[in-house]
Structures are given as C-alpha cells and as structure tokens.
CSV table of C-alpha atoms in Angstrom, one decimal:
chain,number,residue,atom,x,y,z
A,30,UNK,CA,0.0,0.0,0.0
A,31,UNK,CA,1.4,3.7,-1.0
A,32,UNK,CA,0.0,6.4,0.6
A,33,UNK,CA,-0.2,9.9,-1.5
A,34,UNK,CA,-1.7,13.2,-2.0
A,35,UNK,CA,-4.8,13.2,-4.8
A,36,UNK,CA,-4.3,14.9,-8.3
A,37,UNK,CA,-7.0,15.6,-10.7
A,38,UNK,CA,-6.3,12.0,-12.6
A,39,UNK,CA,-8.2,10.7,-9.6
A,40,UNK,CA,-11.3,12.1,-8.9
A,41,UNK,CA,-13.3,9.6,-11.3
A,42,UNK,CA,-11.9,6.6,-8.5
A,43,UNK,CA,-12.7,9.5,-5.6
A,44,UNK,CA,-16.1,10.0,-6.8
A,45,UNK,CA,-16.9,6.0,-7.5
A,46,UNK,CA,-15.7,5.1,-3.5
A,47,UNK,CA,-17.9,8.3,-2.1
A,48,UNK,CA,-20.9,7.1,-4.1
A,49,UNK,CA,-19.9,3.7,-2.5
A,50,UNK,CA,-20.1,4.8,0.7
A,51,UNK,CA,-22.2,8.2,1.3
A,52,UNK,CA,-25.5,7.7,3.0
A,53,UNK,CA,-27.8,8.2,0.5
A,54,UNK,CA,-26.5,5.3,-1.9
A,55,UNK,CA,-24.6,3.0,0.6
A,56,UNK,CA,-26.4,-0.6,0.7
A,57,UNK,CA,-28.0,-1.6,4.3
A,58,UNK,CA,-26.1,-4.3,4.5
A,59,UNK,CA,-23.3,-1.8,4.4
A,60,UNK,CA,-23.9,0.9,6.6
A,61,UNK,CA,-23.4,0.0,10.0
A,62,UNK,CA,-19.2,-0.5,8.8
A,63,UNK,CA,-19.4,3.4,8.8
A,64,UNK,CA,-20.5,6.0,6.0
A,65,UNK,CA,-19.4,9.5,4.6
A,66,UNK,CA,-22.2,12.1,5.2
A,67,UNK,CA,-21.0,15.0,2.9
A,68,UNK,CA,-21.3,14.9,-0.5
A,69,UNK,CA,-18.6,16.3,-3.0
A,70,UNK,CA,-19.1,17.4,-6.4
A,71,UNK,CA,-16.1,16.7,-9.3
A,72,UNK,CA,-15.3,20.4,-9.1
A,73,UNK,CA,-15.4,20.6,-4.9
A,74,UNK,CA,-13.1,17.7,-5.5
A,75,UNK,CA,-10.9,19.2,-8.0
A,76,UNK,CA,-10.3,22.4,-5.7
A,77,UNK,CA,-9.7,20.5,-2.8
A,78,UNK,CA,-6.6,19.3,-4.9
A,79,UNK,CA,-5.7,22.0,-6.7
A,80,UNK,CA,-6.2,24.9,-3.7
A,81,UNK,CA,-4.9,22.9,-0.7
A,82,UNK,CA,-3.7,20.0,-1.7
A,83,UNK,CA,-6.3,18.0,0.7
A,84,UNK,CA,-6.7,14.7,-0.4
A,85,UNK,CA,-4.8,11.5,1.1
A,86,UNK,CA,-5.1,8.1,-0.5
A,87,UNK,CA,-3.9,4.7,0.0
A,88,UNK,CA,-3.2,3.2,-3.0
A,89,UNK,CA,-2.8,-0.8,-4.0
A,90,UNK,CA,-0.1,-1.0,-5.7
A,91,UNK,CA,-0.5,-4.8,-6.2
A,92,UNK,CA,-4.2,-4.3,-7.3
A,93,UNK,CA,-2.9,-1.9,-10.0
A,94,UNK,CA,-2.7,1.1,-8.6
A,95,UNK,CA,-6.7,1.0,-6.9
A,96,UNK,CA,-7.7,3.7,-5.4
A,97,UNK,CA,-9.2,2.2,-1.8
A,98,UNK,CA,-9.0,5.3,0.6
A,99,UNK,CA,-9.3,8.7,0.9
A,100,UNK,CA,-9.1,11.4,3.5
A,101,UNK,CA,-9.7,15.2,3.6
A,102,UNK,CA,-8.3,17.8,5.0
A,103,UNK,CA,-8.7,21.5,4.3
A,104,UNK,CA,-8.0,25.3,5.7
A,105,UNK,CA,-11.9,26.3,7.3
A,106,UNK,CA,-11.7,29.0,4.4
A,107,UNK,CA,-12.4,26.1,1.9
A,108,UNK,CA,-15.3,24.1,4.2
A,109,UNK,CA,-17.4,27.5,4.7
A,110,UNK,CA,-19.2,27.1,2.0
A,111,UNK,CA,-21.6,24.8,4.2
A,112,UNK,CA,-23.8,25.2,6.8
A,113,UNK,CA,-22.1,22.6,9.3
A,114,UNK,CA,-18.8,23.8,8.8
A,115,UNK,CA,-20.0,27.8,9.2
A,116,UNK,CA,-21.5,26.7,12.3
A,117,UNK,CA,-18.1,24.6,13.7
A,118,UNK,CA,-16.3,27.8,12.4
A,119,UNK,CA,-18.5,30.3,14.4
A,120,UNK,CA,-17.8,27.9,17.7
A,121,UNK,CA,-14.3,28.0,17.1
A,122,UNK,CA,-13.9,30.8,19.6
A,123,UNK,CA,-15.9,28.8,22.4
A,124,UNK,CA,-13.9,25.5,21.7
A,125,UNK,CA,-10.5,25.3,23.7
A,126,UNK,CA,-8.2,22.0,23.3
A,127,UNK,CA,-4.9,21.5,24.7
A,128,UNK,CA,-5.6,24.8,26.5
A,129,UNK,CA,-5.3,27.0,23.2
A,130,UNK,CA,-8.8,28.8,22.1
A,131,UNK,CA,-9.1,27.1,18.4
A,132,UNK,CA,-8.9,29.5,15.5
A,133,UNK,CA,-9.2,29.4,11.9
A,134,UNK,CA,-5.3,30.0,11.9
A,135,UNK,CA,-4.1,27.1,14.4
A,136,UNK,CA,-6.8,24.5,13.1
A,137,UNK,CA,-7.6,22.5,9.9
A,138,UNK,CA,-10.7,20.4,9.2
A,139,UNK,CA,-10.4,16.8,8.8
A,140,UNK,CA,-12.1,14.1,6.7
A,141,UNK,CA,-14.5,12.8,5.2
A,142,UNK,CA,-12.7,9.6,5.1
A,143,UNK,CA,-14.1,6.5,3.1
A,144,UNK,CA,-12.3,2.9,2.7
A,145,UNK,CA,-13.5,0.3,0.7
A,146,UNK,CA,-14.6,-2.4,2.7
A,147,UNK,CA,-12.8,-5.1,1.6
A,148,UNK,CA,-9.3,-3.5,2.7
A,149,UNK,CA,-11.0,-2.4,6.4
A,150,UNK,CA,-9.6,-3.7,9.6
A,151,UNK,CA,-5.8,-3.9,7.6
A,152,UNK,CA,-4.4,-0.5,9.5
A,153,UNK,CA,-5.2,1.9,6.3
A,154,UNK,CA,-7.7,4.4,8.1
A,155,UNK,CA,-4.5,5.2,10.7
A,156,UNK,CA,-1.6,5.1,8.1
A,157,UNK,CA,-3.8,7.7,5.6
A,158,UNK,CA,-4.8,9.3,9.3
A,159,UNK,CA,-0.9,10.2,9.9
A,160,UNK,CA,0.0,10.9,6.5
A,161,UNK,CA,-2.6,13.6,6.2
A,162,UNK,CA,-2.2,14.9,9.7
A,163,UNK,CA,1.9,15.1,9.0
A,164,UNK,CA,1.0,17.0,5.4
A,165,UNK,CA,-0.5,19.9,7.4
A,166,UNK,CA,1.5,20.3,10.2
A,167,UNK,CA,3.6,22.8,8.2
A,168,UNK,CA,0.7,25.0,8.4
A,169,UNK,CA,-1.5,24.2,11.6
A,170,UNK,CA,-1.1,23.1,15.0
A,171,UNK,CA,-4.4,21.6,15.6
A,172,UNK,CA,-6.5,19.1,13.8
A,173,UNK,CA,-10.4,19.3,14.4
A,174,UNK,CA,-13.0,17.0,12.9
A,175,UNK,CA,-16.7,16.0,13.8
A,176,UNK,CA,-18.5,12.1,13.9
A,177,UNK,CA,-22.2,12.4,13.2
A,178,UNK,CA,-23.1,9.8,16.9
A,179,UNK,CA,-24.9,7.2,14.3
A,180,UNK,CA,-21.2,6.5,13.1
A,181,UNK,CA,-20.0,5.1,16.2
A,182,UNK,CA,-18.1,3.0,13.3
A,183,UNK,CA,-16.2,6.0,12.5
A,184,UNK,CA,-15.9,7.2,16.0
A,185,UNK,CA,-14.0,3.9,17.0
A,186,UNK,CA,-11.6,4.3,14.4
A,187,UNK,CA,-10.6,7.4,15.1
A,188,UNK,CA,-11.1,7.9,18.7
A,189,UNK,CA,-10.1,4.6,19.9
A,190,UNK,CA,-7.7,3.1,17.2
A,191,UNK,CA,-5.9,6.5,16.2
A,192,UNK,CA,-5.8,8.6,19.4
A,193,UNK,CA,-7.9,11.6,18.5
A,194,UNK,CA,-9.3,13.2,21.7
A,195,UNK,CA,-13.0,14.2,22.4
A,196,UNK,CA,-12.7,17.9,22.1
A,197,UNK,CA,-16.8,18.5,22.8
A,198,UNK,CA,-19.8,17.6,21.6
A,199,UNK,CA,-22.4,19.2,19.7
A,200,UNK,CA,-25.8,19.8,18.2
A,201,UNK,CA,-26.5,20.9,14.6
A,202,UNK,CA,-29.6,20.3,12.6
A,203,UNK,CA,-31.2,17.5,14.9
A,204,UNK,CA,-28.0,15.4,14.9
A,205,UNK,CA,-25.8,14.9,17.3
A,206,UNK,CA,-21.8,14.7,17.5
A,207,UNK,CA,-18.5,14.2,18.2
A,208,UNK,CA,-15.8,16.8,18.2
A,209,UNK,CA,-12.4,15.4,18.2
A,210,UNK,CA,-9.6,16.6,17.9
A,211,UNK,CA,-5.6,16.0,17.5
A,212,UNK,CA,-1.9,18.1,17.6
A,213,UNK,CA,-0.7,18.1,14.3
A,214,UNK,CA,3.1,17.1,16.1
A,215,UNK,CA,1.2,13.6,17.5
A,216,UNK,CA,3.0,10.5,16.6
A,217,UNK,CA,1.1,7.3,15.8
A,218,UNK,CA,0.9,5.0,18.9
C-alpha cells in the first residue's frame, strides 16, 4: 500500500468510493461499517486538490494502482461554503483544546474519510490518518473533525484506534456529535 496526495487524474476513482459509501447510496447491508455524510461534487473535489492539496489516499499498488481510501483535510476557508462547517467555524472561539482557544489560523478540518470495505480492519484508516495529519503540520497546529453519533463506526476508528481526543460535543440540525480533535506534532501510537 502507497500512501499519496490526490491529483486531478483521480477524482473519477474518488467519486466511484464516495458514491460507495455516502449515506444516500450506501447498501443496508453496508452501513453499520461506517458512512461519509457530505457529499462532493467533481469540481469541490478538483479544488480541494488544486487549492490545498487536501486529499490523502492509500493506493494498492498490487491491485494496479486501486484507489481504496481517501481522507480530507482543508483550511476552514475552503469548508465555509456549508452550513455545518459555518457553524463549527462560528464555535471555534468557544472551543479550547490542549488549553489554546481554536482559530481558523491554528486548526484544519479533517475528513471525510471513506475505505473500501474489503481493505478495512488492515491498518489503512491510521496510516492515511498520519499521513494527512503530517502534510499539514507545516501550516497548523491543531487538527479538528466531527462524527455524526450514528457513526459510532467512524468514531471507534478514530477515537479509539488513532488517538484523536473528544474535544466536545455538539448539536447541529437534529444530529448529534463528536468533536475530536488532534496536535498536528502527534505521533502514531
């Protein structure tokens, strides 16, 4: 497995594991192995690449170069543009982690993540975890990220398997969830 930042070759294989895996078109059977709840258009996707360089995938090399993870990240500038995000970016000045008041200039926005299911449970979600949080270290201190509480999937992985702390919890258009949250300088365990 290689792990590697997105160009804009790759949004066609982006686009086929989100439709995979995003509520609206994820099978039943599926679901309760976790979800992506925002959905990305091809040109969200292509300045997510091209503005801040935001996508991490694990690639399998021995499956010829399958794209079977991704992971987000991106400056709060680039998320405002919906309403969850504007809301997390209005609370940053009531949310304090490691005893720092979070900012739009000491924090970054992580995920959606989605991993195909037949390479789960292999260690991916924390190698594509680190190399994301080490590509934006450069440029913030602080990671932040939110798990809708139906996920608890999600919230295992990253909360449990990865390390990321509980930062809060929130409300936001009847659903519940998780703020976690991680220094950009953590190591993985």
């Amino acid at each position: 497995m290689i792990y590697r930042h997105a160009n804009i070759e790759d949004i066609p294989a982006i686009l086929a594991l989100q439709k995979k895996y995003h509520v609206n078109s994820i099978s039943e059977e599926d679901k309760p192995d976790g979800f992506v709840t925002t959905l990305f258009t091809e040109e969200q996707f292509k300045r997510l690449i091209e503005e801040e360089d935001g996508i991490s995938l694990a690639v399998d090399e021995e499956a010829g170069d399958k794209i079977v993870a991704y992971a987000m990240a991106a400056s709060w500038e680039y998320w405002s543009a919906w309403p969850l995000f504007q809301y997390m970016i209005e609370d940053l000045p009531n949310t304090t982690y490691c005893g720092e008041q979070m900012s739009v200039e000491n924090s970054y926005q992580y995920g959606p993540v989605a991993i195909a299911k037949e390479y789960r449970g292999q260690g991916i979600v924390e190698h594509l975890f680190f190399y994301s949080l080490q590509s934006m270290a450069d440029r913030y201190k602080y990671m932040l990220t939110f798990i809708n509480q139906i996920n608890p999937r999600s919230y295992a992985a990253h909360h449990r398997k990865i390390g990321c702390d509980v930062v809060k919890t929130f409300e936001f258009n009847n659903n519940q969830y998780w703020e976690l949250g991680m220094p950009t300088a953590a190591e993985p365990k």
